[in-house]
Every structure is written in C-alpha cells, then in structure tokens.
Amino acid sequence: MKKHWRFVLYPLGLLPALWLLKQGIDGQLGADPVNVFERGLGLWAFRFLVLCLCVAPLYAKTGLNFLRYRRLLGLLAFFYASFHLVAYMGLDAGFNLSILLKDMTHRPFTILGMTAFTALLPLALTSNRWAMRWLKRGWKRLHLLVFPAALCAMVHFYLSFKTLNDMSAFYGALMLCCIMVRLPKWMKGIRKIIPYGRAI
Amino acid sequence: MSRYDYPRPAQDEITPRPLFLSRRQIMAGIGASAASALTRRVAEADTLKTHPGPYSAALTPTPRDDVRNYNNFYEFGMDKGDPAARSGEYHPFPWTLEISGLVQKPQQIDVAGLLRAADLEERLYRMRCVEAWSMVIPWNGLPLHQLLERAEPLPQARYVAFESIVRPSEMPGQRDDFSGITWPYREGLRLDEALHPLTFLAVGAYGESLPNANGAPLRLVVPWKYGFKGIKAIRRIRLVAEPPPTTWNQLAPQEYGFYANVNPQVDHPRWSQAQERVIGSHSLFGEKRQPTLMFNGYSEQVASLYQGMDLREDY
C-alpha cells in the first residue's frame, strides 16, 4: 500500500508543470508566456527544494515524520529544475549556442543556476536503494551537496528579479531557515574533528 | 513617410461614450467631489484628435490589451499585471506639469489642456525593455522639444531631469515597498537627447488618452533607449547643468547606466541583450524572438549623438 502512494504522489507533484503547459498551449500565460512558464517552473523547483529541506528539521523538532516523502520532494525539485533548464535553453534562448555559452561562462546569475542544477544531478541519480548500497557511507556525504545547491538556487532566485521583492524575500527566508536550523548540529560535528583550543 | 495601419474596432463595436463614462464614474467612487469628477471625465476617457507624425516605421502594433496589461510601473507593484490591476484608485487629473530650473520662462502646463490640443501627433515606435522583450506602440502626444522650447532653456542647461509623482494614497507600490526605490522615480536625459525630434511626450496611445497603467497622464518615450528611461506620470521637468541622478542607475549602477541606449552588443550582467521576445503572440511555443537592433533601429537618427563615445563605458 505504501508503495502505491508514490504512483499517486509523483503525478500529483507534476500537476503544476502540466497546468503551466496547458495554460501555455491555450495562450493563457499572458503577454510574455515564455517568461511566465520559465519562472513558474523555477519557482516550483525552489518550492520542492525548500519542502525537502524542511523534512529533517521538522522531524527533529516536532516529531512530525515526513521522512518517507523526502526522496519524492527532492526528485520533484530536480525534475522541475530540469524543466526550468530546458525552458530556458530552448524557449527563452532559442538554443542559440553563443548566447547560452556566454550566459554559462560570464553571468553569475546563470552560473549559479547551473551550479545548483549540476549539484542536484548526482543526487537525483543516486536516489535509489542500489546506489545507497553501493556508496555506503559516501552516500550521506554526497547528499550534503543539497546545501550548496540550495544556497546557489537561493541567490539565483533572488537575482531573477530586478529588485528584492516579497516573493524572493519570503522564499529566501524559508531557505535560510532550513539551512540555519542545521548549523548547531554541523558545528558539533566540526568540533568533534577539531576540538576547542586547537582550531585556528 | 511610410503609412501604417493597425486593427481598430468597428464603429458598432465601440461602447457608446456616455455609457462608458457613466460606468467609469461609478467605479471612480462616491468620495470624489462633483467638480473633480467632471475634470476626470473630460480627460480620462478622451478619444484624442491626432494626425500621423514623422518617424513612424512600417511596423505591426502590439495588440492594445497587451500594452495595457503588461507593464513595469513599480508605483503600483512589481508584477507586470499590477499596474493594470492596482491603479484603480489613481486619479491623475487635474495635473500640472512644471518645467523649471535653468530656463528663461518657467512653465506650469495644464495637462488636460494638452490632451485637448488639436495638433497631437501619432507615432508608431518600437519599445525595447531592458528585460529583453519588445512591443510596437502607437503613441499620441507631442515632441518634447516643443514644450522645452516654450520654457527657453538657458545656455548653462546641459541635462534634463524628470520627476514622477508621489501619491502613496493612490499608488499601492509606494506604500508597501520592498524594492528599495526612493520615490519619486527619476530619470534624465542629456539636453541634446531631450531636444531630439524622436523624443516624445505621450499623453495617449492607440488614439486614446493614456490608461493609468501606461503612465497617465503623460509620459516620456525615448524609442532608442531601454523602456525604463520612459518615465511615467511626469510631474516635474527641470533643466540642470550636471547629470541628474536616475532611479535604476542609483539602485544598480553596474546594471543600468545613465544612457541606457538599446545596444545588442552590450549585455546586461545577468542576460544577453542580443535578442528580444516579441510581446503579443500569446503562444508558448510560437513566441517570436528577433535580433535586437542597435539603438532599437533608430541608428540613422541618433547614432551621431554618441559619436566618439565608448558605448561599453557609457552604457
């Protein structure tokens, strides 16, 4: 029964993308549909990433257990990031290689987005039991990559607007909370390796 | 001069004017006094008397509804839809445009009077936003130099500083603001740019007075510069000796220069300016994109203004 839920939840998570696509095909995304579509997909990627990072602290602080859905949320974030990337490359840049190349090498905004995506890629590829067994303890270490990915995505999201606004402030704050709440635990971990008095 | 045409509704499709106005009056609310309601009626729904002016290229205008509903006008909010959706409380008239500073004859110009002027021009201009999208808009108004000449600029005047309106009670974006913009919105031009015959003061578009979302009651149109130079709801024009501070340049100087000339070779730090999305297709997979032209296609008219300048430095 547990397994069957996933067959419902994945399609459910992909509904926003389908909805955006439907609206786009019906001409309901307004005057600049490509922009709305591309941003919409990016926003959903960010939302799922925030939700994914909420799972562990929520369990630790309140006992609410959504650990079962963490992989689902992470993978959805990755799927949306991929859609977002394809929309940017194809619909926005029109697969114009010179524009894409310059974007990826010269512009921190795009570089950050690409870095976030690149960091998520191995996580998505290893989000199965087989890879966990194969990587053993390395799997956990590898999946710490989600934090640099989250930070890059956060700055990328902020930069996608001309100025700070309520949307980027809200989601940025959420993401920061998700990361900050882990700091004490991380500090303890560091102290184990480098005890007080010897850290320089 | 090339002729142009754009879709106009058939005569019988147009809502009768009294009906339209009465609806508008109801919407305007009961709080306003009878007198100001009357001025508003005259100005807000005016069909303008215009004649085709020069420099109108043979272009297909963007559908009017897109021009009215897709705007950057942060006074009403940061979403493209905000200016149309959140400007209902904004009642610009009566409106006096002030021209002052280094001039022989400072002016106080009644803008409602400008709207009724018989010699308004129509100009079909390209409009290129710094965000890499573009439109084609038939503006109605008059060349800015006509007004500036009335004020007789003094020889010391080198720049023109524009200031927008501050009305937080009517402009929600000025109340709940995250952007860091300090109101009023400010823009500026070099005097020779301001006097250039292409530089236009629009009081209308598509043959009607400007809707709130497009910058009622009057706005600047500088077709060879990025859209943010086209300051809306202009309250004050001052002639000055030094380059005036401008809003986006103050906010992010490395991204938005004082000149802000459309230039496909000088990219925004975050995106390419080599091409643009053409607004109006409404189609996700068929949205048109086209290469951006130097000076937005007005090189012939304005390139000489910038001779000898390094446009990478003075972006």
Coordinates of C-alpha atoms in Angstrom, one line a residue:
Chain A
M1 CA 0.0 0.0 0.0
K2 CA 2.8 2.3 0.9
K3 CA 4.4 1.9 -2.4
H4 CA 1.2 2.6 -4.3
W5 CA 1.1 6.1 -2.8
R6 CA 4.0 7.1 -4.8
F7 CA 2.2 6.3 -8.0
V8 CA -0.3 9.0 -6.9
L9 CA 2.1 11.5 -5.4
Y10 CA 4.6 11.8 -8.4
P11 CA 1.8 12.7 -10.9
L12 CA 0.3 15.0 -8.2
G13 CA 3.7 16.8 -7.9
L14 CA 3.9 17.1 -11.6
L15 CA 0.5 18.7 -11.9
P16 CA 1.7 22.3 -11.7
A17 CA 4.0 21.7 -14.6
L18 CA 1.2 20.2 -16.6
W19 CA -1.1 23.1 -15.7
L20 CA 1.5 25.6 -16.8
L21 CA 2.0 23.7 -20.0
K22 CA -1.8 23.6 -20.6
Q23 CA -2.1 27.3 -20.0
G24 CA 0.8 28.0 -22.3
I25 CA -0.7 25.9 -25.1
D26 CA -4.1 27.6 -24.6
G27 CA -2.5 31.0 -24.7
Q28 CA -3.4 31.9 -21.1
L29 CA 0.0 32.8 -19.8
G30 CA -0.3 36.4 -20.7
A31 CA 1.7 38.7 -22.9
D32 CA 5.1 37.1 -22.3
P33 CA 4.2 33.4 -22.0
V34 CA 7.8 32.0 -22.2
N35 CA 8.9 34.2 -19.3
V36 CA 5.9 33.2 -17.1
F37 CA 6.4 29.5 -18.0
E38 CA 10.2 29.5 -17.3
R39 CA 9.8 31.4 -14.0
G40 CA 6.9 29.2 -13.0
L41 CA 8.9 26.0 -13.3
G42 CA 11.9 27.6 -11.5
L43 CA 9.6 28.6 -8.6
W44 CA 8.2 25.1 -8.3
A45 CA 11.7 23.7 -8.3
F46 CA 12.6 26.0 -5.4
R47 CA 9.4 25.2 -3.5
F48 CA 10.0 21.5 -3.6
L49 CA 13.6 22.0 -2.6
V50 CA 12.5 24.1 0.4
L51 CA 10.0 21.4 1.4
C52 CA 12.6 18.7 1.0
L53 CA 14.9 20.5 3.4
C54 CA 12.1 21.1 5.9
V55 CA 11.6 17.4 6.4
A56 CA 14.6 16.6 8.7
P57 CA 14.3 19.6 11.0
L58 CA 10.6 19.1 11.2
Y59 CA 11.1 15.6 12.4
A60 CA 13.9 16.6 14.8
K61 CA 11.9 19.5 16.4
T62 CA 8.3 18.3 16.3
G63 CA 8.4 14.6 15.7
L64 CA 6.3 15.0 12.6
N65 CA 7.5 12.3 10.3
F66 CA 7.6 13.0 6.6
L67 CA 10.9 11.3 6.1
R68 CA 9.2 8.8 3.7
Y69 CA 8.5 11.7 1.3
R70 CA 11.9 13.3 1.3
R71 CA 13.1 11.4 -1.8
L72 CA 9.9 12.3 -3.6
L73 CA 10.3 16.0 -2.8
G74 CA 14.0 16.0 -3.8
L75 CA 13.3 14.3 -7.0
L76 CA 10.4 16.7 -7.8
A77 CA 12.7 19.6 -7.2
F78 CA 15.2 18.0 -9.6
F79 CA 12.5 17.4 -12.2
Y80 CA 11.3 21.0 -12.1
A81 CA 14.9 22.2 -12.2
S82 CA 15.4 20.2 -15.4
F83 CA 12.2 21.5 -16.9
H84 CA 13.2 25.0 -16.0
L85 CA 16.6 24.5 -17.6
V86 CA 15.1 23.1 -20.8
A87 CA 12.6 26.0 -21.0
Y88 CA 15.5 28.5 -20.5
M89 CA 17.7 26.9 -23.1
G90 CA 15.0 26.1 -25.7
L91 CA 12.1 28.5 -25.3
D92 CA 14.0 31.5 -23.9
A93 CA 17.4 31.4 -25.6
G94 CA 16.1 29.5 -28.6
F95 CA 19.1 27.1 -28.4
N96 CA 21.3 29.9 -29.5
L97 CA 24.7 28.5 -28.6
S98 CA 26.5 31.8 -28.5
I99 CA 24.0 33.2 -26.0
L100 CA 24.0 30.0 -23.9
L101 CA 27.8 29.8 -23.8
K102 CA 28.1 33.4 -22.8
D103 CA 25.4 33.0 -20.1
M104 CA 27.1 30.0 -18.7
T105 CA 30.6 31.5 -18.6
H106 CA 30.1 35.2 -17.9
R107 CA 27.0 35.7 -15.9
P108 CA 26.9 34.8 -12.2
F109 CA 23.1 34.6 -12.3
T110 CA 23.1 31.8 -14.9
I111 CA 26.3 30.2 -13.4
L112 CA 24.6 29.9 -10.0
G113 CA 21.5 28.3 -11.5
M114 CA 23.6 25.9 -13.5
T115 CA 25.7 25.1 -10.4
A116 CA 22.6 24.3 -8.4
F117 CA 21.4 22.0 -11.2
T118 CA 24.7 20.3 -11.5
A119 CA 24.8 19.7 -7.8
L120 CA 21.4 18.2 -7.8
L121 CA 22.1 15.9 -10.7
P122 CA 24.2 13.3 -8.9
L123 CA 21.7 13.4 -6.0
A124 CA 18.9 12.5 -8.3
L125 CA 21.0 9.8 -10.0
T126 CA 21.8 8.2 -6.6
S127 CA 18.4 8.4 -5.1
N128 CA 17.8 4.7 -5.2
R129 CA 18.5 1.8 -2.9
W130 CA 21.1 0.3 -5.2
A131 CA 23.2 3.5 -5.2
M132 CA 22.9 3.7 -1.4
R133 CA 24.2 0.2 -1.0
W134 CA 27.0 0.9 -3.5
L135 CA 28.1 4.2 -2.0
K136 CA 27.7 3.1 1.7
R137 CA 28.7 6.0 4.0
G138 CA 29.7 8.0 1.0
W139 CA 26.1 8.3 0.0
K140 CA 25.3 10.6 3.0
R141 CA 28.4 12.7 2.3
L142 CA 27.5 13.0 -1.3
H143 CA 24.0 14.2 -0.4
L144 CA 25.3 17.1 1.6
L145 CA 25.6 18.6 -1.9
V146 CA 22.0 19.6 -1.5
F147 CA 23.1 22.5 0.7
P148 CA 25.4 24.2 -1.8
A149 CA 22.7 23.6 -4.4
A150 CA 20.1 25.2 -2.1
L151 CA 22.3 28.3 -1.5
C152 CA 23.1 28.7 -5.2
A153 CA 19.4 28.3 -6.1
M154 CA 18.5 30.9 -3.4
V155 CA 20.9 33.6 -4.8
H156 CA 19.8 32.6 -8.4
F157 CA 16.2 33.1 -7.4
Y158 CA 16.9 36.5 -5.7
L159 CA 18.8 37.6 -8.8
S160 CA 16.0 36.7 -11.2
F161 CA 14.1 39.8 -10.1
K162 CA 15.2 43.3 -10.8
T163 CA 15.0 44.2 -7.1
L164 CA 14.3 42.4 -3.8
N165 CA 10.6 41.7 -3.6
D166 CA 8.1 39.9 -1.3
M167 CA 8.4 36.7 -3.2
S168 CA 12.2 36.4 -3.2
A169 CA 12.3 37.6 0.4
F170 CA 9.8 35.0 1.5
Y171 CA 11.3 32.0 -0.2
G172 CA 14.8 33.2 0.5
A173 CA 14.0 33.5 4.2
L174 CA 12.4 30.0 4.3
M175 CA 15.5 28.5 2.6
L176 CA 17.8 30.3 5.0
C177 CA 15.8 29.0 8.0
C178 CA 16.1 25.4 6.6
I179 CA 19.9 25.8 6.5
M180 CA 20.4 27.8 9.7
V181 CA 18.5 25.3 11.8
R182 CA 21.1 22.8 11.0
L183 CA 24.1 24.9 11.9
P184 CA 24.3 23.8 15.6
K185 CA 24.4 20.2 14.6
W186 CA 27.1 20.9 12.0
M187 CA 29.1 22.9 14.5
K188 CA 29.1 19.9 16.8
G189 CA 30.3 17.7 14.0
I190 CA 33.1 20.1 13.3
R191 CA 34.0 20.3 17.0
K192 CA 34.4 16.5 17.0
I193 CA 37.0 16.8 14.3
I194 CA 38.7 20.0 15.5
P195 CA 38.2 20.2 19.3
Y196 CA 38.2 23.6 21.1
G197 CA 41.6 25.2 21.6
R198 CA 43.1 23.7 18.6
A199 CA 41.0 25.3 15.9
I200 CA 42.9 28.0 14.2
Chain B
M1 CA 6.8 58.8 -44.8
S2 CA 5.6 55.2 -44.6
R3 CA 1.9 54.6 -43.9
Y4 CA 0.8 52.2 -41.3
D5 CA -2.4 50.7 -40.1
Y6 CA -3.4 48.8 -37.0
P7 CA -6.6 46.9 -36.1
R8 CA -9.3 49.3 -34.9
P9 CA -12.6 48.0 -33.7
A10 CA -15.6 48.5 -36.0
Q11 CA -17.7 51.5 -35.2
D12 CA -20.6 49.5 -33.8
E13 CA -18.3 47.5 -31.5
I14 CA -17.3 50.6 -29.6
T15 CA -19.1 51.1 -26.4
P16 CA -21.1 54.4 -26.6
R17 CA -19.1 57.1 -24.8
P18 CA -21.8 58.2 -22.3
L19 CA -22.3 54.6 -21.3
F20 CA -18.5 54.1 -20.8
L21 CA -18.2 57.3 -18.9
S22 CA -21.1 56.6 -16.6
R23 CA -19.6 53.2 -15.7
R24 CA -16.3 54.9 -15.1
Q25 CA -17.9 57.4 -12.8
I26 CA -19.5 54.6 -10.7
M27 CA -16.2 52.9 -10.5
A28 CA -14.4 56.1 -9.5
G29 CA -16.4 56.0 -6.3
I30 CA -18.6 58.4 -4.4
G31 CA -16.0 60.1 -2.4
A32 CA -14.8 62.4 -5.1
S33 CA -16.4 65.8 -5.4
A34 CA -18.6 66.6 -8.4
A35 CA -16.2 69.1 -9.8
S36 CA -13.1 66.9 -9.8
A37 CA -15.3 64.1 -11.2
L38 CA -16.1 66.3 -14.1
T39 CA -12.5 67.1 -14.9
R40 CA -11.7 63.4 -14.7
R41 CA -14.5 62.6 -17.2
V42 CA -13.1 65.0 -19.7
A43 CA -9.6 63.7 -19.6
E44 CA -9.6 60.1 -18.7
A45 CA -11.7 58.6 -21.5
D46 CA -10.8 61.1 -24.2
T47 CA -10.5 59.9 -27.7
L48 CA -7.7 62.1 -29.0
K49 CA -7.6 64.1 -32.1
T50 CA -4.3 63.1 -33.7
H51 CA -2.6 63.1 -37.0
P52 CA 0.2 60.8 -38.2
G53 CA 3.6 62.2 -37.3
P54 CA 7.1 61.5 -38.7
Y55 CA 9.4 58.6 -37.8
S56 CA 6.7 56.1 -37.7
A57 CA 8.2 52.9 -39.2
A58 CA 6.2 50.3 -41.0
L59 CA 5.6 48.0 -38.1
T60 CA 2.7 46.0 -36.8
P61 CA 1.5 47.4 -33.5
T62 CA 1.3 45.1 -30.4
P63 CA -2.3 44.3 -29.5
R64 CA -3.6 47.1 -27.4
D65 CA -4.6 44.9 -24.5
D66 CA -1.0 43.6 -24.1
V67 CA 0.3 47.2 -24.0
R68 CA -2.3 48.0 -21.3
N69 CA -1.8 44.9 -19.2
Y70 CA 1.8 44.1 -19.3
N71 CA 3.8 46.9 -17.7
N72 CA 6.6 47.9 -15.4
F73 CA 5.3 50.7 -13.2
Y74 CA 6.6 49.9 -9.7
E75 CA 4.4 52.7 -8.2
F76 CA 1.6 50.1 -8.5
G77 CA 3.6 47.0 -7.7
M78 CA 6.3 44.8 -9.2
D79 CA 4.2 42.3 -11.2
K80 CA 3.7 43.0 -14.8
G81 CA -0.1 42.8 -14.1
D82 CA 0.0 45.1 -11.1
P83 CA -0.2 48.5 -12.9
A84 CA -3.4 47.5 -14.6
A85 CA -4.9 45.7 -11.6
R86 CA -3.9 48.1 -8.9
S87 CA -4.2 51.5 -10.4
G88 CA -8.0 51.9 -10.0
E89 CA -7.6 54.3 -7.1
Y90 CA -5.2 56.6 -9.1
H91 CA -7.0 59.7 -10.5
P92 CA -4.3 61.8 -12.1
F93 CA -6.3 64.8 -13.1
P94 CA -6.2 67.8 -12.6
W95 CA -2.5 67.7 -13.4
T96 CA 0.1 70.5 -13.8
L97 CA 3.4 69.8 -15.4
E98 CA 6.1 72.0 -14.1
I99 CA 9.1 73.0 -16.3
S100 CA 11.7 74.8 -14.2
G101 CA 15.4 75.1 -13.4
L102 CA 17.8 76.7 -15.9
V103 CA 15.1 78.2 -18.1
Q104 CA 14.2 81.7 -19.1
K105 CA 10.4 81.1 -18.7
P106 CA 9.4 78.5 -16.1
Q107 CA 6.2 76.8 -17.2
Q108 CA 3.1 75.4 -15.4
I109 CA 1.3 73.4 -18.0
D110 CA -2.2 72.2 -17.6
V111 CA -2.1 68.7 -19.0
A112 CA -5.8 68.4 -19.6
G113 CA -5.4 71.3 -22.0
L114 CA -2.6 69.4 -23.7
L115 CA -4.9 66.5 -24.3
R116 CA -7.4 68.7 -26.0
A117 CA -4.8 70.3 -28.3
A118 CA -5.7 69.8 -31.9
D119 CA -2.2 69.1 -33.1
L120 CA -1.3 65.9 -31.3
E121 CA 0.8 63.5 -33.3
E122 CA 0.7 59.8 -33.6
R123 CA 4.0 57.9 -33.7
L124 CA 4.4 54.2 -34.1
Y125 CA 7.6 53.4 -32.1
R126 CA 9.4 50.3 -31.2
M127 CA 9.7 49.8 -27.4
R128 CA 12.5 47.6 -26.1
C129 CA 12.5 46.8 -22.4
V130 CA 15.8 46.2 -20.7
E131 CA 14.3 42.8 -19.7
A132 CA 14.7 41.6 -23.3
W133 CA 11.1 41.9 -24.5
S134 CA 9.7 44.3 -27.0
M135 CA 6.5 45.9 -28.3
V136 CA 5.4 48.3 -31.0
I137 CA 3.2 51.1 -29.7
P138 CA 1.3 53.9 -31.5
W139 CA 1.8 56.8 -29.1
N140 CA -0.1 60.1 -29.2
G141 CA 1.4 63.3 -28.0
L142 CA 4.0 65.8 -29.0
P143 CA 7.7 66.0 -29.3
L144 CA 9.3 67.0 -26.0
H145 CA 11.3 69.8 -27.7
Q146 CA 8.1 71.7 -28.3
L147 CA 7.5 72.1 -24.6
L148 CA 11.1 72.6 -23.7
E149 CA 11.4 75.4 -26.2
R150 CA 8.4 77.2 -24.6
A151 CA 10.5 77.4 -21.5
E152 CA 13.6 78.7 -23.3
P153 CA 16.5 76.8 -21.8
L154 CA 19.4 78.9 -20.7
P155 CA 22.9 78.3 -22.2
Q156 CA 24.1 76.7 -18.9
A157 CA 21.4 73.9 -19.2
R158 CA 23.1 70.7 -20.2
Y159 CA 20.8 68.0 -18.9
V160 CA 17.1 67.5 -18.3
A161 CA 15.9 65.9 -15.0
F162 CA 12.4 64.3 -14.9
E163 CA 10.5 63.5 -11.7
S164 CA 7.4 61.3 -11.3
I165 CA 4.5 61.7 -8.9
V166 CA 4.5 60.6 -5.3
R167 CA 1.0 59.6 -4.2
P168 CA 1.1 56.7 -1.8
S169 CA -2.6 57.0 -1.1
E170 CA -3.3 56.2 -4.7
M171 CA -0.2 54.2 -5.6
P172 CA 0.0 50.9 -3.6
G173 CA 3.5 50.2 -4.8
Q174 CA 4.7 53.4 -3.0
R175 CA 3.1 52.1 0.2
D176 CA 4.2 48.5 0.5
D177 CA 7.6 48.6 -1.0
F178 CA 10.4 46.1 -0.9
S179 CA 12.3 47.3 -3.9
G180 CA 14.5 49.9 -2.2
I181 CA 13.3 52.6 -4.7
T182 CA 13.1 56.0 -3.2
W183 CA 10.2 57.9 -4.6
P184 CA 9.7 59.8 -6.8
Y185 CA 11.0 57.8 -9.7
R186 CA 13.6 59.9 -11.5
E187 CA 15.0 59.9 -15.0
G188 CA 17.3 62.1 -17.0
L189 CA 18.5 62.9 -20.5
R190 CA 21.3 65.0 -22.0
L191 CA 19.8 68.2 -23.3
D192 CA 20.5 67.3 -27.0
E193 CA 18.8 63.9 -26.4
A194 CA 15.8 65.7 -24.9
L195 CA 15.6 68.1 -27.8
H196 CA 16.0 65.3 -30.4
P197 CA 12.9 65.2 -32.7
L198 CA 12.4 61.5 -31.8
T199 CA 12.0 62.2 -28.1
F200 CA 8.3 62.2 -27.4
L201 CA 5.9 63.1 -24.6
A202 CA 2.9 60.8 -24.9
V203 CA -0.4 61.8 -23.5
G204 CA -2.1 58.9 -25.2
A205 CA -1.8 55.6 -27.0
Y206 CA -3.9 53.9 -29.6
G207 CA -5.8 57.1 -30.2
E208 CA -7.0 57.4 -26.6
S209 CA -5.7 59.2 -23.5
L210 CA -3.1 57.1 -21.6
P211 CA -4.5 54.5 -19.3
N212 CA -3.2 54.6 -15.7
A213 CA -1.1 51.5 -16.3
N214 CA 0.8 53.2 -19.2
G215 CA 1.7 56.3 -17.2
A216 CA -1.2 58.6 -17.2
P217 CA -1.5 61.5 -17.7
L218 CA 1.8 61.9 -19.6
R219 CA 5.0 60.0 -20.0
L220 CA 8.3 60.2 -21.8
V221 CA 9.0 58.0 -24.8
V222 CA 12.6 57.7 -26.0
P223 CA 12.4 54.9 -28.5
W224 CA 16.2 54.3 -28.9
K225 CA 16.6 53.8 -25.1
Y226 CA 15.5 51.0 -22.9
G227 CA 12.0 51.3 -21.6
F228 CA 12.9 52.3 -18.1
K229 CA 14.1 55.7 -19.4
G230 CA 10.5 56.4 -20.3
I231 CA 9.4 57.9 -17.0
K232 CA 5.7 57.8 -16.4
A233 CA 3.3 60.2 -14.7
I234 CA 5.7 63.1 -15.0
R235 CA 5.2 65.9 -12.5
R236 CA 8.3 68.0 -12.9
I237 CA 10.9 68.6 -15.6
R238 CA 14.0 70.6 -14.6
L239 CA 16.8 71.8 -16.7
V240 CA 20.1 71.4 -15.0
A241 CA 23.8 71.7 -15.5
E242 CA 25.0 68.4 -14.1
P243 CA 23.9 64.8 -14.9
P244 CA 20.9 64.2 -12.7
P245 CA 20.5 61.1 -10.6
T246 CA 18.3 58.4 -12.1
T247 CA 16.4 55.7 -10.3
W248 CA 17.7 52.5 -11.8
N249 CA 21.2 53.8 -12.0
Q250 CA 21.1 54.6 -8.3
L251 CA 19.7 51.2 -7.5
A252 CA 22.1 49.1 -9.5
P253 CA 24.8 51.3 -11.3
Q254 CA 26.6 48.3 -12.7
E255 CA 23.4 47.1 -14.4
Y256 CA 21.7 50.3 -15.5
G257 CA 23.6 53.2 -17.0
F258 CA 22.5 56.8 -17.3
Y259 CA 22.4 56.5 -21.1
A260 CA 20.7 53.1 -21.4
N261 CA 20.8 53.1 -25.1
V262 CA 19.5 49.9 -26.7
N263 CA 22.6 48.1 -27.7
P264 CA 22.7 44.4 -28.7
Q265 CA 26.5 44.3 -28.1
V266 CA 26.4 45.4 -24.5
D267 CA 24.8 42.8 -22.4
H268 CA 23.0 43.2 -19.1
P269 CA 25.2 41.5 -16.5
R270 CA 22.5 38.9 -16.0
W271 CA 21.3 38.3 -19.5
S272 CA 22.1 38.8 -23.2
Q273 CA 20.7 41.9 -25.0
A274 CA 21.3 40.4 -28.4
Q275 CA 17.7 39.3 -29.0
E276 CA 14.3 40.1 -27.7
R277 CA 11.0 38.3 -27.1
V278 CA 8.2 39.9 -29.1
I279 CA 5.2 40.5 -27.0
G280 CA 1.8 39.7 -28.4
S281 CA 1.9 36.1 -29.8
H282 CA 0.5 34.6 -26.6
S283 CA 1.9 31.4 -27.7
L284 CA 4.3 29.4 -25.6
F285 CA 6.0 27.5 -28.4
G286 CA 5.5 30.1 -31.1
E287 CA 6.6 33.2 -29.3
K288 CA 8.5 35.3 -31.7
R289 CA 12.1 36.4 -30.9
Q290 CA 14.1 38.7 -33.1
P291 CA 17.6 40.2 -33.0
T292 CA 17.7 43.5 -31.2
L293 CA 18.8 46.4 -33.4
M294 CA 21.4 49.0 -32.5
F295 CA 19.7 52.0 -31.0
N296 CA 16.5 49.9 -31.3
G297 CA 16.5 50.5 -35.0
Y298 CA 16.9 54.3 -34.8
S299 CA 20.7 54.5 -35.6
E300 CA 20.1 56.6 -38.6
Q301 CA 18.5 59.3 -36.4
V302 CA 20.5 59.2 -33.2
A303 CA 23.9 57.5 -33.8
S304 CA 25.5 60.9 -34.3
L305 CA 24.6 61.9 -30.8
Y306 CA 27.1 59.5 -29.4
Q307 CA 30.0 59.9 -31.8
G308 CA 33.3 59.4 -30.2
M309 CA 31.8 57.8 -27.1
D310 CA 32.6 54.3 -25.9
L311 CA 29.2 52.8 -25.5
R312 CA 30.6 50.0 -23.4
E313 CA 31.7 52.5 -20.8
D314 CA 28.7 54.8 -21.2
Y315 CA 26.0 52.0 -21.3

